[in-house]
GROMACS .gro file of C-alpha atoms in nm:
model
  415
    1MET     CA    1   1.989  12.320  21.473
    2GLU     CA    2   1.914  12.458  21.819
    3LEU     CA    3   2.189  12.262  21.994
    4TYR     CA    4   2.445  12.377  21.738
    5ARG     CA    5   2.338  12.739  21.785
    6LYS     CA    6   2.349  12.705  22.163
    7VAL     CA    7   2.701  12.561  22.172
    8THR     CA    8   2.848  12.790  21.907
    9GLY     CA    9   2.676  13.087  22.071
   10MET     CA   10   2.854  13.019  22.400
   11ILE     CA   11   3.186  13.001  22.218
   12ASP     CA   12   3.111  13.320  22.022
   13GLU     CA   13   3.027  13.497  22.349
   14GLY     CA   14   3.374  13.413  22.476
   15SER     CA   15   3.274  13.166  22.745
   16ILE     CA   16   3.561  13.070  22.975
   17SER     CA   17   3.568  12.714  23.105
   18MET     CA   18   3.636  12.636  23.469
   19HIS     CA   19   3.466  12.300  23.428
   20VAL     CA   20   3.538  11.966  23.263
   21PRO     CA   21   3.645  11.850  23.005
   22GLY     CA   22   4.013  11.921  23.057
   23HIS     CA   23   4.076  12.066  22.712
   24LYS     CA   24   3.880  12.376  22.826
   25ASN     CA   25   3.703  12.462  22.501
   26ASN     CA   26   4.008  12.335  22.308
   27THR     CA   27   4.252  12.580  22.468
   28ILE     CA   28   4.465  12.320  22.650
   29GLY     CA   29   4.658  12.053  22.462
   30SER     CA   30   4.643  12.006  22.086
   31LEU     CA   31   4.304  11.860  21.994
   32SER     CA   32   4.291  12.091  21.692
   33SER     CA   33   4.523  11.849  21.516
   34ILE     CA   34   4.240  11.593  21.511
   35ASP     CA   35   4.041  11.630  21.189
   36TRP     CA   36   3.680  11.519  21.134
   37ARG     CA   37   3.810  11.306  20.846
   38TYR     CA   38   3.972  11.082  21.108
   39ASP     CA   39   3.628  10.961  21.220
   40MET     CA   40   3.677  10.607  21.088
   41THR     CA   41   3.571  10.258  21.188
   42GLU     CA   42   3.747   9.928  21.251
   43ILE     CA   43   3.862   9.870  20.893
   44GLU     CA   44   4.167   9.666  20.800
   45GLY     CA   45   4.476   9.817  20.963
   46LEU     CA   46   4.291  10.004  21.239
   47ASP     CA   47   4.250   9.706  21.476
   48ASP     CA   48   3.954   9.603  21.694
   49LEU     CA   49   3.909   9.780  22.031
   50HIS     CA   50   3.725   9.483  22.183
   51GLU     CA   51   3.996   9.235  22.088
   52PRO     CA   52   4.300   9.449  22.003
   53SER     CA   53   4.612   9.297  21.850
   54GLY     CA   54   4.760   9.577  21.638
   55VAL     CA   55   4.779   9.954  21.664
   56LEU     CA   56   4.519   9.975  21.944
   57GLN     CA   57   4.695   9.709  22.150
   58ARG     CA   58   5.025   9.892  22.112
   59LEU     CA   59   4.855  10.211  22.233
   60ASN     CA   60   4.704  10.023  22.529
   61ASP     CA   61   5.052   9.892  22.609
   62GLN     CA   62   5.194  10.246  22.606
   63ILE     CA   63   4.920  10.371  22.839
   64GLY     CA   64   4.971  10.069  23.068
   65MET     CA   65   5.330  10.184  23.125
   66LYS     CA   66   5.185  10.478  23.321
   67TYR     CA   67   5.206  10.256  23.632
   68LYS     CA   68   5.430   9.953  23.669
   69GLY     CA   69   5.253   9.619  23.674
   70TYR     CA   70   4.929   9.734  23.511
   71THR     CA   71   4.758   9.658  23.183
   72ALA     CA   72   4.538   9.924  23.028
   73GLN     CA   73   4.234   9.927  22.804
   74MET     CA   74   4.097  10.237  22.636
   75MET     CA   75   3.721  10.297  22.656
   76VAL     CA   76   3.500  10.533  22.460
   77ASN     CA   77   3.187  10.512  22.679
   78GLY     CA   78   3.339  10.689  22.977
   79THR     CA   79   3.429  10.565  23.323
   80THR     CA   80   3.067  10.454  23.370
   81ASN     CA   81   3.134  10.180  23.114
   82GLY     CA   82   3.434  10.056  23.312
   83ILE     CA   83   3.240  10.059  23.639
   84LEU     CA   84   2.949   9.864  23.492
   85ALA     CA   85   3.180   9.603  23.337
   86THR     CA   86   3.398   9.568  23.649
   87ILE     CA   87   3.118   9.523  23.899
   88TYR     CA   88   2.926   9.290  23.669
   89ALA     CA   89   3.238   9.075  23.619
   90LEU     CA   90   3.332   9.066  23.988
   91ALA     CA   91   2.975   8.985  24.094
   92LYS     CA   92   3.017   8.646  23.930
   93SER     CA   93   3.289   8.545  24.175
   94HIS     CA   94   3.263   8.778  24.477
   95ARG     CA   95   2.986   8.770  24.733
   96ARG     CA   96   2.986   9.118  24.885
   97PHE     CA   97   3.062   9.475  24.774
   98ILE     CA   98   3.154   9.747  25.024
   99VAL     CA   99   3.097  10.094  24.883
  100VAL     CA  100   3.264  10.393  25.046
  101GLU     CA  101   3.031  10.693  25.084
  102GLY     CA  102   3.043  10.957  24.812
  103ALA     CA  103   3.018  10.703  24.529
  104HIS     CA  104   2.889  10.805  24.187
  105LYS     CA  105   2.543  10.690  24.081
  106SER     CA  106   2.695  10.462  23.816
  107ILE     CA  107   2.834  10.240  24.093
  108TYR     CA  108   2.490  10.187  24.242
  109HIS     CA  109   2.343  10.131  23.896
  110ALA     CA  110   2.601   9.858  23.837
  111LEU     CA  111   2.534   9.697  24.175
  112GLU     CA  112   2.162   9.691  24.101
  113LEU     CA  113   2.210   9.545  23.753
  114ALA     CA  114   2.438   9.274  23.894
  115ASP     CA  115   2.191   9.204  24.179
  116THR     CA  116   2.468   9.218  24.439
  117VAL     CA  117   2.489   9.209  24.815
  118HIS     CA  118   2.635   9.546  24.910
  119GLU     CA  119   2.655   9.803  25.186
  120THR     CA  120   2.783  10.157  25.217
  121ILE     CA  121   3.035  10.263  25.481
  122ALA     CA  122   3.188  10.595  25.584
  123LEU     CA  123   3.538  10.683  25.476
  124ALA     CA  124   3.648  10.689  25.841
  125GLU     CA  125   3.552  10.320  25.874
  126CYS     CA  126   3.775  10.195  25.592
  127THR     CA  127   4.079  10.099  25.796
  128SER     CA  128   3.881   9.935  26.077
  129PHE     CA  129   3.603   9.765  25.883
  130SER     CA  130   3.602   9.383  25.902
  131PHE     CA  131   3.655   9.303  25.538
  132GLN     CA  132   3.629   8.935  25.449
  133VAL     CA  133   3.806   8.720  25.192
  134ASP     CA  134   3.674   8.803  24.846
  135ASP     CA  135   3.501   9.124  24.952
  136VAL     CA  136   3.525   9.402  24.694
  137MET     CA  137   3.566   9.757  24.818
  138VAL     CA  138   3.465  10.034  24.577
  139ILE     CA  139   3.611  10.374  24.659
  140THR     CA  140   3.621  10.714  24.491
  141TYR     CA  141   3.960  10.887  24.486
  142PRO     CA  142   4.026  11.176  24.449
  143THR     CA  143   3.682  11.308  24.538
  144TYR     CA  144   3.483  11.517  24.294
  145THR     CA  145   3.594  11.835  24.470
  146GLY     CA  146   3.962  11.737  24.481
  147GLY     CA  147   3.980  11.587  24.828
  148CYS     CA  148   4.243  11.320  24.896
  149PHE     CA  149   4.313  11.087  25.187
  150ASP     CA  150   4.546  10.803  25.284
  151ILE     CA  151   4.438  10.568  25.007
  152GLY     CA  152   4.749  10.356  25.060
  153SER     CA  153   4.655  10.253  25.414
  154ILE     CA  154   4.301  10.172  25.304
  155ILE     CA  155   4.416   9.949  25.018
  156GLU     CA  156   4.669   9.777  25.245
  157HIS     CA  157   4.397   9.703  25.502
  158VAL     CA  158   4.158   9.556  25.242
  159HIS     CA  159   4.432   9.342  25.088
  160SER     CA  160   4.540   9.216  25.429
  161ARG     CA  161   4.190   9.070  25.471
  162GLY     CA  162   4.189   8.908  25.127
  163GLY     CA  163   3.969   9.165  24.956
  164LEU     CA  164   3.994   9.351  24.625
  165VAL     CA  165   3.992   9.727  24.569
  166VAL     CA  166   3.818   9.900  24.279
  167THR     CA  167   3.906  10.269  24.258
  168ASP     CA  168   3.681  10.512  24.075
  169GLU     CA  169   3.958  10.753  23.981
  170ALA     CA  170   3.745  10.944  23.732
  171HIS     CA  171   3.887  11.276  23.853
  172GLY     CA  172   4.244  11.149  23.880
  173ALA     CA  173   4.379  11.088  23.530
  174HIS     CA  174   4.622  11.373  23.603
  175CYS     CA  175   4.746  11.219  23.930
  176ASP     CA  176   5.127  11.211  23.945
  177ILE     CA  177   5.150  11.434  23.637
  178ALA     CA  178   5.403  11.650  23.821
  179GLU     CA  179   5.530  11.722  24.170
  180GLY     CA  180   5.257  11.874  24.385
  181PHE     CA  181   4.975  11.671  24.232
  182PRO     CA  182   4.813  11.383  24.424
  183PRO     CA  183   4.937  11.024  24.387
  184SER     CA  184   4.724  10.769  24.205
  185SER     CA  185   4.579  10.470  24.387
  186MET     CA  186   4.789  10.260  24.149
  187ASN     CA  187   5.098  10.356  24.347
  188TYR     CA  188   4.943  10.145  24.625
  189GLN     CA  189   4.830   9.845  24.415
  190SER     CA  190   4.463   9.917  24.362
  191ASP     CA  191   4.332   9.608  24.181
  192VAL     CA  192   4.115   9.796  23.932
  193THR     CA  193   4.146  10.167  23.865
  194ILE     CA  194   3.929  10.356  23.618
  195GLN     CA  195   4.025  10.704  23.500
  196SER     CA  196   3.829  10.958  23.296
  197TYR     CA  197   4.097  11.098  23.069
  198HIS     CA  198   3.857  11.368  22.954
  199LYS     CA  199   3.784  11.522  23.292
  200MET     CA  200   4.120  11.681  23.370
  201LEU     CA  201   4.341  11.592  23.072
  202PRO     CA  202   4.286  11.736  22.722
  203ALA     CA  203   4.079  11.455  22.571
  204LEU     CA  204   3.733  11.436  22.419
  205THR     CA  205   3.437  11.367  22.647
  206MET     CA  206   3.385  10.993  22.715
  207ALA     CA  207   3.759  10.919  22.680
  208SER     CA  208   3.849  10.682  22.964
  209VAL     CA  209   4.098  10.409  23.053
  210ILE     CA  210   4.067  10.107  23.282
  211PHE     CA  211   4.384   9.974  23.450
  212LEU     CA  212   4.417   9.623  23.595
  213ARG     CA  213   4.692   9.435  23.781
  214ASP     CA  214   4.571   9.080  23.716
  215GLU     CA  215   4.563   8.929  23.366
  216ILE     CA  216   4.284   8.683  23.449
  217LEU     CA  217   4.070   8.964  23.591
  218HIS     CA  218   4.150   9.171  23.283
  219LYS     CA  219   4.003   8.900  23.061
  220LYS     CA  220   3.693   8.867  23.278
  221ILE     CA  221   3.625   9.240  23.272
  222MET     CA  222   3.696   9.267  22.898
  223LYS     CA  223   3.407   9.025  22.841
  224TYR     CA  224   3.166   9.274  22.997
  225ILE     CA  225   3.327   9.579  22.841
  226ASP     CA  226   3.239   9.404  22.515
  227TYR     CA  227   2.880   9.372  22.642
  228PHE     CA  228   2.836   9.731  22.763
  229GLU     CA  229   3.053   9.937  22.527
  230THR     CA  230   2.954  10.039  22.176
  231SER     CA  231   3.071   9.799  21.905
  232SER     CA  232   3.155  10.102  21.689
  233PRO     CA  233   3.416  10.291  21.894
  234SER     CA  234   3.505  10.647  21.800
  235TYR     CA  235   3.854  10.678  21.657
  236LEU     CA  236   3.838  11.050  21.733
  237ILE     CA  237   3.800  10.970  22.103
  238MET     CA  238   4.078  10.710  22.092
  239MET     CA  239   4.311  10.952  21.915
  240SER     CA  240   4.233  11.209  22.184
  241ILE     CA  241   4.331  10.951  22.449
  242GLU     CA  242   4.660  10.902  22.268
  243GLN     CA  243   4.715  11.280  22.265
  244ALA     CA  244   4.617  11.319  22.630
  245HIS     CA  245   4.857  11.044  22.730
  246ALA     CA  246   5.141  11.215  22.540
  247PHE     CA  247   5.042  11.543  22.712
  248TYR     CA  248   5.062  11.366  23.050
  249ASN     CA  249   5.407  11.223  22.978
  250ASP     CA  250   5.551  11.554  22.855
  251TYR     CA  251   5.383  11.790  23.101
  252GLN     CA  252   5.584  12.061  23.276
  253SER     CA  253   5.400  12.226  23.567
  254GLU     CA  254   5.585  12.558  23.611
  255VAL     CA  255   5.332  12.760  23.409
  256PHE     CA  256   5.043  12.593  23.589
  257PHE     CA  257   5.158  12.689  23.935
  258GLU     CA  258   5.252  13.042  23.826
  259LYS     CA  259   4.910  13.109  23.674
  260ARG     CA  260   4.730  12.935  23.958
  261LYS     CA  261   4.901  13.173  24.203
  262MET     CA  262   4.805  13.474  23.990
  263LEU     CA  263   4.444  13.356  23.971
  264ILE     CA  264   4.416  13.308  24.346
  265GLU     CA  265   4.560  13.656  24.402
  266ALA     CA  266   4.309  13.808  24.158
  267LEU     CA  267   4.022  13.631  24.336
  268ASN     CA  268   4.147  13.738  24.679
  269GLU     CA  269   4.166  14.100  24.565
  270ARG     CA  270   3.791  14.086  24.496
  271GLY     CA  271   3.719  13.936  24.838
  272ILE     CA  272   3.677  13.583  24.707
  273GLU     CA  273   3.838  13.323  24.930
  274ALA     CA  274   4.000  13.043  24.733
  275GLY     CA  275   4.012  12.729  24.939
  276ALA     CA  276   4.293  12.508  24.810
  277GLN     CA  277   4.192  12.144  24.777
  278ASP     CA  278   4.432  11.850  24.807
  279ASP     CA  279   4.435  11.844  24.428
  280PRO     CA  280   4.588  12.176  24.315
  281ALA     CA  281   4.375  12.163  23.998
  282LYS     CA  282   4.060  12.223  24.208
  283LEU     CA  283   3.963  12.540  24.391
  284MET     CA  284   3.659  12.590  24.616
  285LEU     CA  285   3.555  12.957  24.612
  286VAL     CA  286   3.345  13.147  24.865
  287HIS     CA  287   3.254  13.511  24.918
  288PRO     CA  288   3.176  13.607  25.279
  289ASP     CA  289   2.890  13.841  25.184
  290ILE     CA  290   2.688  13.631  24.938
  291THR     CA  291   2.570  13.273  24.888
  292SER     CA  292   2.739  13.020  24.663
  293LEU     CA  293   2.451  13.050  24.417
  294SER     CA  294   2.498  13.427  24.397
  295LEU     CA  295   2.873  13.389  24.353
  296ALA     CA  296   2.818  13.138  24.074
  297GLU     CA  297   2.576  13.379  23.907
  298SER     CA  298   2.836  13.654  23.933
  299PHE     CA  299   3.085  13.438  23.745
  300ILE     CA  300   2.831  13.329  23.485
  301ALA     CA  301   2.732  13.692  23.425
  302GLN     CA  302   3.090  13.736  23.303
  303ASN     CA  303   3.067  13.417  23.091
  304ILE     CA  304   3.292  13.232  23.336
  305TYR     CA  305   3.140  12.888  23.385
  306PRO     CA  306   3.226  12.696  23.707
  307GLU     CA  307   3.195  12.319  23.748
  308MET     CA  308   2.929  12.339  24.022
  309TRP     CA  309   2.818  12.519  24.337
  310SER     CA  310   2.706  12.387  24.675
  311ASP     CA  311   2.711  12.485  25.043
  312GLU     CA  312   3.088  12.442  25.032
  313GLY     CA  313   3.128  12.706  24.763
  314VAL     CA  314   3.179  12.736  24.388
  315LEU     CA  315   3.406  12.472  24.237
  316PHE     CA  316   3.665  12.562  23.974
  317CYS     CA  317   3.839  12.287  23.777
  318LEU     CA  318   4.156  12.463  23.672
  319PRO     CA  319   4.314  12.417  23.331
  320LEU     CA  320   4.648  12.238  23.323
  321PHE     CA  321   4.816  12.555  23.201
  322HIS     CA  322   5.125  12.495  22.990
  323GLU     CA  323   5.371  12.679  22.770
  324GLY     CA  324   5.196  12.782  22.451
  325ASP     CA  325   4.840  12.706  22.565
  326ARG     CA  326   4.554  12.911  22.419
  327TYR     CA  327   4.355  12.953  22.739
  328PRO     CA  328   4.219  13.312  22.772
  329PHE     CA  329   4.390  13.371  23.103
  330GLN     CA  330   4.422  13.750  23.081
  331SER     CA  331   4.056  13.776  22.986
  332LEU     CA  332   3.970  13.564  23.289
  333LEU     CA  333   4.161  13.798  23.520
  334SER     CA  334   4.003  14.104  23.357
  335ARG     CA  335   3.652  13.968  23.400
  336ILE     CA  336   3.713  13.881  23.765
  337ASN     CA  337   3.834  14.236  23.818
  338VAL     CA  338   3.500  14.384  23.705
  339MET     CA  339   3.261  14.132  23.862
  340ASP     CA  340   2.958  14.260  24.051
  341PHE     CA  341   2.854  14.079  24.367
  342ASN     CA  342   2.484  14.087  24.448
  343GLU     CA  343   2.259  13.846  24.631
  344SER     CA  344   2.052  13.646  24.385
  345THR     CA  345   1.713  13.802  24.307
  346SER     CA  346   1.617  13.577  24.017
  347SER     CA  347   1.294  13.383  24.049
  348ILE     CA  348   1.326  13.028  24.173
  349ASN     CA  349   1.080  12.757  24.076
  350GLU     CA  350   1.074  12.588  24.413
  351SER     CA  351   0.802  12.323  24.433
  352SER     CA  352   0.705  12.196  24.776
  353VAL     CA  353   0.831  11.844  24.831
  354ASP     CA  354   0.711  11.805  25.189
  355PHE     CA  355   0.444  11.554  25.081
  356LEU     CA  356   0.724  11.311  24.982
  357GLU     CA  357   0.828  11.262  25.344
  358ASN     CA  358   0.803  10.896  25.453
  359ARG     CA  359   0.731  10.786  25.097
  360ILE     CA  360   0.941  10.518  24.928
  361CYS     CA  361   1.174  10.664  24.666
  362ILE     CA  362   1.068  10.521  24.328
  363GLN     CA  363   1.368  10.661  24.137
  364SER     CA  364   1.700  10.758  24.296
  365ILE     CA  365   1.723  11.128  24.378
  366VAL     CA  366   2.062  11.251  24.261
  367PRO     CA  367   2.198  11.609  24.272
  368TYR     CA  368   2.396  11.643  23.949
  369PRO     CA  369   2.673  11.737  23.953
  370PRO     CA  370   2.837  11.559  24.131
  371GLY     CA  371   2.610  11.260  24.073
  372VAL     CA  372   2.623  11.112  24.425
  373PRO     CA  373   2.277  10.976  24.519
  374LEU     CA  374   2.099  11.156  24.802
  375VAL     CA  375   1.816  10.902  24.826
  376HIS     CA  376   1.837  10.557  24.670
  377GLU     CA  377   1.552  10.386  24.493
  378GLY     CA  378   1.358  10.178  24.747
  379GLU     CA  379   1.477  10.391  25.040
  380LYS     CA  380   1.235  10.588  25.261
  381ILE     CA  381   1.250  10.965  25.207
  382THR     CA  382   1.312  11.117  25.551
  383SER     CA  383   1.263  11.466  25.688
  384GLU     CA  384   1.639  11.521  25.658
  385HIS     CA  385   1.621  11.425  25.291
  386ILE     CA  386   1.337  11.676  25.244
  387LYS     CA  387   1.547  11.952  25.401
  388SER     CA  388   1.837  11.873  25.166
  389ILE     CA  389   1.616  11.849  24.857
  390THR     CA  390   1.447  12.180  24.942
  391HIS     CA  391   1.786  12.341  24.992
  392TYR     CA  392   1.914  12.211  24.659
  393LEU     CA  393   1.601  12.334  24.480
  394HIS     CA  394   1.636  12.676  24.643
  395ASN     CA  395   1.992  12.699  24.515
  396ARG     CA  396   1.888  12.579  24.168
  397VAL     CA  397   2.097  12.264  24.178
  398ARG     CA  398   1.983  12.015  23.916
  399ILE     CA  399   1.831  11.708  24.083
  400GLU     CA  400   1.775  11.394  23.879
  401GLY     CA  401   1.481  11.177  23.980
  402ILE     CA  402   1.288  11.436  24.182
  403LYS     CA  403   1.030  11.498  23.907
  404SER     CA  404   0.957  11.126  23.876
  405ASN     CA  405   0.894  11.096  24.250
  406ILE     CA  406   0.673  11.408  24.257
  407GLN     CA  407   0.467  11.298  23.957
  408HIS     CA  408   0.432  10.939  24.083
  409TYR     CA  409   0.299  11.034  24.425
  410LYS     CA  410   0.082  11.321  24.298
  411ASN     CA  411  -0.083  11.078  24.057
  412GLU     CA  412  -0.119  10.825  24.337
  413ASP     CA  413  -0.278  11.083  24.566
  414ASP     CA  414  -0.518  11.197  24.291
  415GLN     CA  415  -0.655  10.846  24.243
   0.00000   0.00000   0.00000
């Protein structure tokens, strides 16, 4: 029962969440009303998620009303499931995929599975790129760190050339929840938009929704959702989507902005600069005298757990504070007030990766979070890649795929 002890131990120690999921250790929203007894299956009266016609279809219809002109489908395998199904479906009828830089690894996994023709472009190229009829652009909005841009102009440009737009809106289920929050891509007619309800709204992990404008496309994608998604969907997750959607519809933001202001002031008093992102629910924190790793360690020493750290700083995913929430806000402020700031002295297991230079990557190398590939499988590992990998290792960022590449080429060299 090691995992149970680990998770319950963190709760018992009073860990404070500044990371996803959006329910923040069940202190935001009302997930406590969901009972383990509700973990049922698709028995008579509870409908069929893969071909809904009853209670689940009515819930999909309610969620689809979030944006005019869209149909919605709940998913219990996360946004990754929606991305896999969408790209696989579109690959049957569309020749080329244009991926905007900063895409999650799941997008590249889907493109590989579907054996597509694709290329990656910079965000700055989106409104000048020569899209062709039936091209599919895949774009991430908002970014993992809460960055936004003129998504409307990009979608308009793609549509004007006859292309489709798929928006990975995993970190945007709370878009348009109140004044001051970023607008969803669905305001600008994104053709397919996939939201992770669990990331910023109070829903269980893996709770996601896919939104589509076209009924024919909806049917095509549903075929592959049926292929990729579990045939035994969790009713607990679906009930949490229903709750999160009600939370979204009823949300009042006054408490959020009041507490956000108080938090930023408390951080500033300790010399921590809080860089406001385009999404007010994200903060990028830096301290002028120490590294991001050391700042993250200072938070963790107080059982305050950030989403991630990088050269940009330490990322906080703020709770959607609301009247009557149970988030330990005063404890958070108190812990910030007594934080110690010291440069990291902990030992770092930093293996040399120089011997990988000019080798062919045999498994994609992906810093996680955020899950954006640094080196793709089949790509040559350059000196610049080596510098980045070494830097990530030095700052104890988890890197998926690096062990496989090291072991593969060490074994090859030993032969």
